[in-house]
Amino acid sequence: PWFLYRWLSLVWTRLAGLTALLLAAFAPHMISLSAQARGYTLAFLAICACLYFQERAIRESSPRWMALSGAALCVGIVTEYFVAFFACAVALAFLLRAWQQPLPRPLWLTWAAVQACGVGLYGFLFVTQILPMLSTSMGQAEQEAWLHSTFPWPGDNLFLFLYAGVIKQFQWLFASNLLGLLMRLPFLAGLWFLWRGPSRSEQLASRLVIARAT
């Protein structure tokens, strides 16, 4: 929650950061997960640290902060597979920021090295873990059972898949199906205000907050 607070305080406001900190700190499932020896808490820590370090790197044109961001990303990659979605989103967000704001060559080189490390890690994991798992009957059963709803399949409506996924995240965060459904309204309102941006010159930055936060 501390890294989440620091990141949102940088890209938006301190009030937004404090709100996110309180939600993350007191979410029932986050509390229970933090008391268990599981990878989710470490993965969330790595994601939030990566976002904060990358934002500092861009704002200060600092390869050192970018290297720390890359280290956090690599920790996340080897912790949980779902971090793959985040890795793609944060790379796209960096490219959009770079398009808006020219960055020095050392920062680009450090970022490229980070991406190469990430791709190398995923290649290693694919060969050593994914392929062997897919070749077993248990791995195939997992795809057809609880993993089936985690990914879109041919013929699925991608918009509806993403929308349902957001609702499930709110239901998980608040440990309540009813609250998860009710949170649709402030969530959509927040997206609208972020999309409009505080001013025309800051619209891209606001929209990048949407891309990285969702």
Short mmCIF file of N, CA and C in Angstrom, two decimals, residues 9-163:
data_model
loop_
_atom_site.label_atom_id
_atom_site.label_comp_id
_atom_site.label_asym_id
_atom_site.label_seq_id
_atom_site.Cartn_x
_atom_site.Cartn_y
_atom_site.Cartn_z
N SER A 9 0.29 9.41 -5.72
CA SER A 9 0.57 10.79 -5.32
C SER A 9 1.39 11.51 -6.38
N LEU A 10 2.24 10.77 -7.07
CA LEU A 10 3.04 11.37 -8.13
C LEU A 10 2.22 11.65 -9.39
N VAL A 11 1.43 10.66 -9.82
CA VAL A 11 0.75 10.78 -11.11
C VAL A 11 -0.60 11.46 -11.00
N TRP A 12 -1.15 11.56 -9.79
CA TRP A 12 -2.45 12.21 -9.66
C TRP A 12 -2.43 13.17 -8.50
N THR A 13 -2.97 12.80 -7.34
CA THR A 13 -2.98 13.68 -6.17
C THR A 13 -2.70 12.84 -4.92
N ARG A 14 -2.32 13.54 -3.85
CA ARG A 14 -2.08 12.85 -2.59
C ARG A 14 -3.36 12.24 -2.04
N LEU A 15 -4.51 12.91 -2.29
CA LEU A 15 -5.78 12.36 -1.83
C LEU A 15 -6.09 11.04 -2.54
N ALA A 16 -5.83 10.98 -3.85
CA ALA A 16 -6.03 9.73 -4.58
C ALA A 16 -5.12 8.64 -4.04
N GLY A 17 -3.87 9.00 -3.75
CA GLY A 17 -2.95 8.02 -3.19
C GLY A 17 -3.38 7.52 -1.83
N LEU A 18 -3.86 8.44 -0.98
CA LEU A 18 -4.31 8.04 0.35
C LEU A 18 -5.54 7.15 0.28
N THR A 19 -6.46 7.46 -0.64
CA THR A 19 -7.65 6.63 -0.81
C THR A 19 -7.27 5.21 -1.22
N ALA A 20 -6.36 5.09 -2.19
CA ALA A 20 -5.91 3.77 -2.63
C ALA A 20 -5.19 3.03 -1.51
N LEU A 21 -4.40 3.76 -0.73
CA LEU A 21 -3.68 3.14 0.39
C LEU A 21 -4.67 2.54 1.39
N LEU A 22 -5.72 3.29 1.73
CA LEU A 22 -6.69 2.80 2.69
C LEU A 22 -7.45 1.58 2.15
N LEU A 23 -7.82 1.64 0.86
CA LEU A 23 -8.53 0.50 0.26
C LEU A 23 -7.66 -0.76 0.30
N ALA A 24 -6.40 -0.60 -0.08
CA ALA A 24 -5.50 -1.76 -0.14
C ALA A 24 -5.17 -2.28 1.26
N ALA A 25 -5.00 -1.36 2.21
CA ALA A 25 -4.60 -1.77 3.55
C ALA A 25 -5.70 -2.49 4.31
N PHE A 26 -6.96 -2.10 4.05
CA PHE A 26 -8.06 -2.66 4.83
C PHE A 26 -8.96 -3.60 4.03
N ALA A 27 -8.59 -3.92 2.79
CA ALA A 27 -9.36 -4.90 2.02
C ALA A 27 -9.27 -6.26 2.71
N PRO A 28 -10.39 -6.91 2.99
CA PRO A 28 -10.36 -8.17 3.75
C PRO A 28 -9.45 -9.23 3.15
N HIS A 29 -9.54 -9.44 1.85
CA HIS A 29 -8.72 -10.50 1.23
C HIS A 29 -7.24 -10.13 1.23
N MET A 30 -6.92 -8.85 1.11
CA MET A 30 -5.52 -8.46 1.15
C MET A 30 -4.93 -8.73 2.53
N ILE A 31 -5.72 -8.51 3.57
CA ILE A 31 -5.24 -8.79 4.93
C ILE A 31 -4.99 -10.29 5.10
N SER A 32 -5.94 -11.11 4.63
CA SER A 32 -5.78 -12.56 4.79
C SER A 32 -4.61 -13.08 3.97
N LEU A 33 -4.43 -12.55 2.75
CA LEU A 33 -3.32 -13.01 1.92
C LEU A 33 -1.97 -12.62 2.52
N SER A 34 -1.92 -11.45 3.15
CA SER A 34 -0.64 -11.00 3.73
C SER A 34 -0.22 -11.86 4.91
N ALA A 35 -1.16 -12.63 5.46
CA ALA A 35 -0.85 -13.51 6.58
C ALA A 35 -0.49 -14.92 6.12
N GLN A 36 -0.47 -15.14 4.81
CA GLN A 36 -0.18 -16.47 4.28
C GLN A 36 1.13 -16.46 3.50
N ALA A 37 1.72 -17.61 3.40
CA ALA A 37 2.96 -17.76 2.63
C ALA A 37 2.61 -18.05 1.17
N ARG A 38 2.07 -17.03 0.49
CA ARG A 38 1.68 -17.17 -0.90
C ARG A 38 2.30 -16.02 -1.70
N GLY A 39 2.24 -16.15 -3.03
CA GLY A 39 2.95 -15.20 -3.88
C GLY A 39 2.21 -13.93 -4.21
N TYR A 40 0.89 -13.90 -3.94
CA TYR A 40 0.11 -12.75 -4.38
C TYR A 40 0.58 -11.44 -3.75
N THR A 41 0.84 -11.47 -2.44
CA THR A 41 1.25 -10.24 -1.76
C THR A 41 2.57 -9.73 -2.32
N LEU A 42 3.52 -10.63 -2.54
CA LEU A 42 4.80 -10.23 -3.11
C LEU A 42 4.63 -9.70 -4.53
N ALA A 43 3.73 -10.32 -5.30
CA ALA A 43 3.48 -9.85 -6.66
C ALA A 43 2.89 -8.45 -6.67
N PHE A 44 1.93 -8.18 -5.78
CA PHE A 44 1.35 -6.84 -5.68
C PHE A 44 2.39 -5.82 -5.27
N LEU A 45 3.25 -6.20 -4.34
CA LEU A 45 4.34 -5.31 -3.92
C LEU A 45 5.25 -4.98 -5.10
N ALA A 46 5.61 -5.99 -5.88
CA ALA A 46 6.49 -5.80 -7.03
C ALA A 46 5.84 -4.88 -8.07
N ILE A 47 4.54 -5.07 -8.32
CA ILE A 47 3.83 -4.25 -9.30
C ILE A 47 3.82 -2.78 -8.87
N CYS A 48 3.45 -2.54 -7.62
CA CYS A 48 3.37 -1.15 -7.14
C CYS A 48 4.74 -0.50 -7.10
N ALA A 49 5.76 -1.25 -6.69
CA ALA A 49 7.12 -0.70 -6.67
C ALA A 49 7.59 -0.39 -8.08
N CYS A 50 7.28 -1.26 -9.04
CA CYS A 50 7.66 -1.03 -10.44
C CYS A 50 7.05 0.26 -10.97
N LEU A 51 5.77 0.48 -10.68
CA LEU A 51 5.09 1.69 -11.14
C LEU A 51 5.74 2.94 -10.54
N TYR A 52 6.00 2.89 -9.25
CA TYR A 52 6.59 4.06 -8.57
C TYR A 52 7.99 4.35 -9.10
N PHE A 53 8.82 3.31 -9.19
CA PHE A 53 10.19 3.52 -9.66
C PHE A 53 10.22 4.01 -11.11
N GLN A 54 9.32 3.47 -11.96
CA GLN A 54 9.31 3.92 -13.35
C GLN A 54 8.88 5.37 -13.46
N GLU A 55 7.91 5.77 -12.66
CA GLU A 55 7.48 7.17 -12.70
C GLU A 55 8.61 8.09 -12.26
N ARG A 56 9.34 7.70 -11.22
CA ARG A 56 10.49 8.51 -10.80
C ARG A 56 11.55 8.56 -11.90
N ALA A 57 11.77 7.42 -12.58
CA ALA A 57 12.76 7.37 -13.65
C ALA A 57 12.41 8.33 -14.77
N ILE A 58 11.13 8.37 -15.17
CA ILE A 58 10.72 9.25 -16.26
C ILE A 58 10.80 10.71 -15.85
N ARG A 59 10.35 11.02 -14.65
CA ARG A 59 10.33 12.40 -14.19
C ARG A 59 11.73 12.96 -13.99
N GLU A 60 12.66 12.09 -13.56
CA GLU A 60 14.01 12.55 -13.25
C GLU A 60 15.03 12.13 -14.31
N SER A 61 14.55 11.48 -15.38
CA SER A 61 15.45 10.97 -16.44
C SER A 61 16.58 10.16 -15.82
N SER A 62 16.21 9.25 -14.94
CA SER A 62 17.20 8.52 -14.14
C SER A 62 17.26 7.04 -14.53
N PRO A 63 18.37 6.59 -15.13
CA PRO A 63 18.53 5.15 -15.40
C PRO A 63 18.53 4.31 -14.13
N ARG A 64 18.99 4.90 -13.02
CA ARG A 64 19.03 4.15 -11.75
C ARG A 64 17.63 3.78 -11.30
N TRP A 65 16.71 4.74 -11.36
CA TRP A 65 15.34 4.44 -10.98
C TRP A 65 14.72 3.43 -11.96
N MET A 66 15.07 3.53 -13.24
CA MET A 66 14.55 2.58 -14.22
C MET A 66 15.07 1.17 -13.94
N ALA A 67 16.33 1.06 -13.52
CA ALA A 67 16.88 -0.25 -13.19
C ALA A 67 16.16 -0.84 -11.98
N LEU A 68 15.82 -0.01 -11.00
CA LEU A 68 15.06 -0.48 -9.84
C LEU A 68 13.66 -0.93 -10.26
N SER A 69 13.07 -0.18 -11.19
CA SER A 69 11.76 -0.58 -11.72
C SER A 69 11.85 -1.94 -12.40
N GLY A 70 12.91 -2.14 -13.17
CA GLY A 70 13.10 -3.42 -13.84
C GLY A 70 13.32 -4.56 -12.86
N ALA A 71 14.06 -4.29 -11.80
CA ALA A 71 14.28 -5.33 -10.78
C ALA A 71 12.96 -5.72 -10.13
N ALA A 72 12.13 -4.72 -9.83
CA ALA A 72 10.82 -5.01 -9.23
C ALA A 72 9.96 -5.82 -10.20
N LEU A 73 10.02 -5.45 -11.48
CA LEU A 73 9.24 -6.19 -12.48
C LEU A 73 9.69 -7.65 -12.56
N CYS A 74 10.98 -7.88 -12.54
CA CYS A 74 11.49 -9.25 -12.62
C CYS A 74 11.08 -10.07 -11.40
N VAL A 75 11.06 -9.43 -10.23
CA VAL A 75 10.58 -10.12 -9.03
C VAL A 75 9.13 -10.54 -9.22
N GLY A 76 8.33 -9.63 -9.78
CA GLY A 76 6.93 -9.97 -10.03
C GLY A 76 6.78 -11.09 -11.04
N ILE A 77 7.60 -11.08 -12.09
CA ILE A 77 7.50 -12.10 -13.14
C ILE A 77 7.73 -13.49 -12.58
N VAL A 78 8.72 -13.65 -11.70
CA VAL A 78 9.03 -14.97 -11.18
C VAL A 78 8.17 -15.33 -9.97
N THR A 79 7.23 -14.43 -9.62
CA THR A 79 6.37 -14.70 -8.47
C THR A 79 5.02 -15.25 -8.88
N GLU A 80 4.33 -14.57 -9.82
CA GLU A 80 3.00 -15.00 -10.24
C GLU A 80 2.87 -14.80 -11.75
N TYR A 81 2.16 -15.71 -12.40
CA TYR A 81 2.00 -15.62 -13.85
C TYR A 81 1.14 -14.45 -14.29
N PHE A 82 0.19 -14.00 -13.46
CA PHE A 82 -0.70 -12.92 -13.87
C PHE A 82 0.05 -11.61 -14.09
N VAL A 83 1.29 -11.51 -13.59
CA VAL A 83 2.08 -10.30 -13.78
C VAL A 83 2.37 -10.06 -15.26
N ALA A 84 2.18 -11.08 -16.10
CA ALA A 84 2.39 -10.91 -17.55
C ALA A 84 1.47 -9.82 -18.10
N PHE A 85 0.22 -9.75 -17.61
CA PHE A 85 -0.69 -8.70 -18.06
C PHE A 85 -0.13 -7.32 -17.69
N PHE A 86 0.36 -7.22 -16.47
CA PHE A 86 0.92 -5.95 -16.01
C PHE A 86 2.17 -5.58 -16.81
N ALA A 87 3.02 -6.56 -17.10
CA ALA A 87 4.26 -6.29 -17.83
C ALA A 87 3.97 -5.68 -19.20
N CYS A 88 2.96 -6.18 -19.87
CA CYS A 88 2.57 -5.62 -21.17
C CYS A 88 2.03 -4.21 -21.01
N ALA A 89 1.18 -4.00 -20.00
CA ALA A 89 0.56 -2.69 -19.80
C ALA A 89 1.59 -1.64 -19.43
N VAL A 90 2.53 -1.96 -18.55
CA VAL A 90 3.50 -0.97 -18.11
C VAL A 90 4.48 -0.63 -19.24
N ALA A 91 4.78 -1.60 -20.10
CA ALA A 91 5.64 -1.31 -21.26
C ALA A 91 4.95 -0.38 -22.24
N LEU A 92 3.66 -0.63 -22.49
CA LEU A 92 2.90 0.25 -23.38
C LEU A 92 2.79 1.65 -22.80
N ALA A 93 2.56 1.74 -21.49
CA ALA A 93 2.46 3.05 -20.84
C ALA A 93 3.77 3.83 -20.98
N PHE A 94 4.90 3.14 -20.85
CA PHE A 94 6.19 3.82 -21.00
C PHE A 94 6.35 4.36 -22.42
N LEU A 95 5.98 3.57 -23.41
CA LEU A 95 6.12 4.02 -24.80
C LEU A 95 5.23 5.23 -25.08
N LEU A 96 4.04 5.24 -24.51
CA LEU A 96 3.16 6.40 -24.70
C LEU A 96 3.72 7.63 -24.02
N ARG A 97 4.29 7.45 -22.83
CA ARG A 97 4.91 8.58 -22.15
C ARG A 97 6.11 9.10 -22.93
N ALA A 98 6.89 8.17 -23.48
CA ALA A 98 8.05 8.57 -24.26
C ALA A 98 7.64 9.32 -25.52
N TRP A 99 6.51 8.96 -26.09
CA TRP A 99 6.00 9.67 -27.26
C TRP A 99 5.59 11.10 -26.89
N GLN A 100 5.08 11.27 -25.68
CA GLN A 100 4.68 12.59 -25.23
C GLN A 100 5.87 13.41 -24.76
N GLN A 101 6.84 12.76 -24.13
CA GLN A 101 7.96 13.45 -23.50
C GLN A 101 9.27 12.80 -23.93
N PRO A 102 10.08 13.48 -24.76
CA PRO A 102 11.36 12.91 -25.20
C PRO A 102 12.23 12.52 -24.00
N LEU A 103 12.83 11.33 -24.07
CA LEU A 103 13.63 10.83 -22.97
C LEU A 103 15.08 10.65 -23.41
N PRO A 104 16.03 10.78 -22.49
CA PRO A 104 17.45 10.65 -22.85
C PRO A 104 17.81 9.21 -23.24
N ARG A 105 18.85 9.09 -24.01
CA ARG A 105 19.27 7.78 -24.51
C ARG A 105 19.61 6.78 -23.39
N PRO A 106 20.33 7.19 -22.32
CA PRO A 106 20.63 6.21 -21.26
C PRO A 106 19.37 5.60 -20.64
N LEU A 107 18.31 6.40 -20.54
CA LEU A 107 17.07 5.88 -19.98
C LEU A 107 16.44 4.86 -20.93
N TRP A 108 16.49 5.16 -22.23
CA TRP A 108 15.97 4.21 -23.23
C TRP A 108 16.75 2.89 -23.19
N LEU A 109 18.05 2.98 -23.09
CA LEU A 109 18.88 1.77 -23.08
C LEU A 109 18.59 0.92 -21.84
N THR A 110 18.43 1.58 -20.71
CA THR A 110 18.11 0.84 -19.48
C THR A 110 16.75 0.18 -19.60
N TRP A 111 15.77 0.91 -20.13
CA TRP A 111 14.44 0.34 -20.31
C TRP A 111 14.48 -0.85 -21.27
N ALA A 112 15.24 -0.73 -22.36
CA ALA A 112 15.35 -1.83 -23.32
C ALA A 112 16.00 -3.06 -22.66
N ALA A 113 16.98 -2.83 -21.81
CA ALA A 113 17.62 -3.94 -21.11
C ALA A 113 16.63 -4.63 -20.17
N VAL A 114 15.80 -3.83 -19.52
CA VAL A 114 14.77 -4.38 -18.64
C VAL A 114 13.79 -5.25 -19.43
N GLN A 115 13.36 -4.75 -20.59
CA GLN A 115 12.42 -5.53 -21.41
C GLN A 115 13.06 -6.83 -21.88
N ALA A 116 14.34 -6.78 -22.24
CA ALA A 116 15.04 -7.98 -22.68
C ALA A 116 15.11 -9.01 -21.55
N CYS A 117 15.36 -8.53 -20.33
CA CYS A 117 15.39 -9.45 -19.18
C CYS A 117 14.01 -10.08 -18.96
N GLY A 118 12.97 -9.25 -19.08
CA GLY A 118 11.61 -9.77 -18.90
C GLY A 118 11.26 -10.82 -19.93
N VAL A 119 11.58 -10.55 -21.19
CA VAL A 119 11.31 -11.51 -22.26
C VAL A 119 12.11 -12.80 -22.03
N GLY A 120 13.36 -12.64 -21.61
CA GLY A 120 14.17 -13.82 -21.34
C GLY A 120 13.61 -14.66 -20.20
N LEU A 121 13.13 -14.01 -19.15
CA LEU A 121 12.52 -14.74 -18.04
C LEU A 121 11.28 -15.50 -18.49
N TYR A 122 10.43 -14.83 -19.28
CA TYR A 122 9.22 -15.50 -19.74
C TYR A 122 9.54 -16.65 -20.68
N GLY A 123 10.57 -16.49 -21.50
CA GLY A 123 10.98 -17.59 -22.36
C GLY A 123 11.45 -18.78 -21.54
N PHE A 124 12.23 -18.50 -20.50
CA PHE A 124 12.71 -19.57 -19.62
C PHE A 124 11.54 -20.27 -18.92
N LEU A 125 10.59 -19.47 -18.40
CA LEU A 125 9.44 -20.05 -17.70
C LEU A 125 8.55 -20.86 -18.65
N PHE A 126 8.44 -20.38 -19.89
CA PHE A 126 7.61 -21.09 -20.86
C PHE A 126 8.18 -22.47 -21.16
N VAL A 127 9.50 -22.52 -21.34
CA VAL A 127 10.14 -23.80 -21.68
C VAL A 127 10.18 -24.75 -20.49
N THR A 128 10.47 -24.21 -19.30
CA THR A 128 10.68 -25.08 -18.14
C THR A 128 9.40 -25.39 -17.36
N GLN A 129 8.35 -24.56 -17.50
CA GLN A 129 7.16 -24.78 -16.69
C GLN A 129 5.88 -24.92 -17.51
N ILE A 130 5.64 -23.99 -18.45
CA ILE A 130 4.37 -24.01 -19.17
C ILE A 130 4.28 -25.22 -20.09
N LEU A 131 5.29 -25.44 -20.93
CA LEU A 131 5.23 -26.57 -21.86
C LEU A 131 5.09 -27.90 -21.15
N PRO A 132 5.87 -28.18 -20.09
CA PRO A 132 5.67 -29.45 -19.39
C PRO A 132 4.27 -29.57 -18.77
N MET A 133 3.73 -28.46 -18.26
CA MET A 133 2.40 -28.51 -17.66
C MET A 133 1.33 -28.78 -18.71
N LEU A 134 1.46 -28.17 -19.87
CA LEU A 134 0.46 -28.37 -20.92
C LEU A 134 0.47 -29.79 -21.47
N SER A 135 1.59 -30.46 -21.33
CA SER A 135 1.70 -31.82 -21.88
C SER A 135 1.12 -32.87 -20.96
N THR A 136 0.69 -32.48 -19.75
CA THR A 136 0.13 -33.45 -18.81
C THR A 136 -1.39 -33.37 -18.80
N SER A 137 -2.01 -34.45 -18.40
CA SER A 137 -3.47 -34.46 -18.32
C SER A 137 -3.97 -33.51 -17.24
N MET A 138 -3.20 -33.33 -16.15
CA MET A 138 -3.61 -32.40 -15.10
C MET A 138 -3.59 -30.97 -15.61
N GLY A 139 -2.54 -30.61 -16.39
CA GLY A 139 -2.47 -29.27 -16.95
C GLY A 139 -3.62 -28.98 -17.89
N GLN A 140 -3.99 -29.95 -18.70
CA GLN A 140 -5.12 -29.76 -19.61
C GLN A 140 -6.43 -29.64 -18.83
N ALA A 141 -6.56 -30.38 -17.75
CA ALA A 141 -7.78 -30.30 -16.93
C ALA A 141 -7.89 -28.92 -16.29
N GLU A 142 -6.75 -28.35 -15.87
CA GLU A 142 -6.78 -27.01 -15.28
C GLU A 142 -7.24 -25.98 -16.30
N GLN A 143 -6.80 -26.12 -17.55
CA GLN A 143 -7.23 -25.19 -18.59
C GLN A 143 -8.74 -25.23 -18.77
N GLU A 144 -9.31 -26.41 -18.72
CA GLU A 144 -10.73 -26.58 -18.98
C GLU A 144 -11.59 -26.28 -17.75
N ALA A 145 -10.94 -26.16 -16.57
CA ALA A 145 -11.71 -25.93 -15.34
C ALA A 145 -11.54 -24.49 -14.88
N TRP A 146 -10.78 -24.27 -13.82
CA TRP A 146 -10.73 -22.95 -13.20
C TRP A 146 -9.95 -21.93 -14.01
N LEU A 147 -9.04 -22.36 -14.87
CA LEU A 147 -8.29 -21.41 -15.69
C LEU A 147 -9.09 -20.92 -16.90
N HIS A 148 -10.15 -21.62 -17.25
CA HIS A 148 -10.89 -21.30 -18.47
C HIS A 148 -11.47 -19.90 -18.42
N SER A 149 -11.98 -19.48 -17.27
CA SER A 149 -12.60 -18.16 -17.16
C SER A 149 -11.59 -17.03 -16.98
N THR A 150 -10.31 -17.37 -16.85
CA THR A 150 -9.29 -16.36 -16.61
C THR A 150 -8.85 -15.67 -17.89
N PHE A 151 -9.01 -16.33 -19.02
CA PHE A 151 -8.53 -15.79 -20.29
C PHE A 151 -9.68 -15.77 -21.31
N PRO A 152 -9.67 -14.78 -22.22
CA PRO A 152 -10.68 -14.79 -23.30
C PRO A 152 -10.40 -15.92 -24.28
N TRP A 153 -11.47 -16.50 -24.80
CA TRP A 153 -11.36 -17.60 -25.74
C TRP A 153 -11.97 -17.18 -27.07
N PRO A 154 -11.62 -17.87 -28.16
CA PRO A 154 -12.20 -17.52 -29.47
C PRO A 154 -13.72 -17.48 -29.41
N GLY A 155 -14.28 -16.39 -29.93
CA GLY A 155 -15.72 -16.22 -29.92
C GLY A 155 -16.24 -15.39 -28.76
N ASP A 156 -15.40 -15.17 -27.72
CA ASP A 156 -15.82 -14.35 -26.59
C ASP A 156 -15.82 -12.87 -26.97
N ASN A 157 -16.73 -12.11 -26.39
CA ASN A 157 -16.75 -10.66 -26.56
C ASN A 157 -15.71 -10.07 -25.62
N LEU A 158 -14.67 -9.44 -26.17
CA LEU A 158 -13.56 -8.96 -25.36
C LEU A 158 -14.00 -7.87 -24.39
N PHE A 159 -14.91 -6.98 -24.83
CA PHE A 159 -15.38 -5.92 -23.95
C PHE A 159 -16.12 -6.49 -22.75
N LEU A 160 -17.01 -7.46 -23.00
CA LEU A 160 -17.75 -8.07 -21.91
C LEU A 160 -16.82 -8.85 -20.98
N PHE A 161 -15.81 -9.48 -21.55
CA PHE A 161 -14.84 -10.22 -20.74
C PHE A 161 -14.11 -9.28 -19.79
N LEU A 162 -13.65 -8.13 -20.31
CA LEU A 162 -12.94 -7.16 -19.48
C LEU A 162 -13.86 -6.56 -18.42
N TYR A 163 -15.10 -6.26 -18.81
CA TYR A 163 -16.06 -5.68 -17.88
C TYR A 163 -16.35 -6.65 -16.73
#
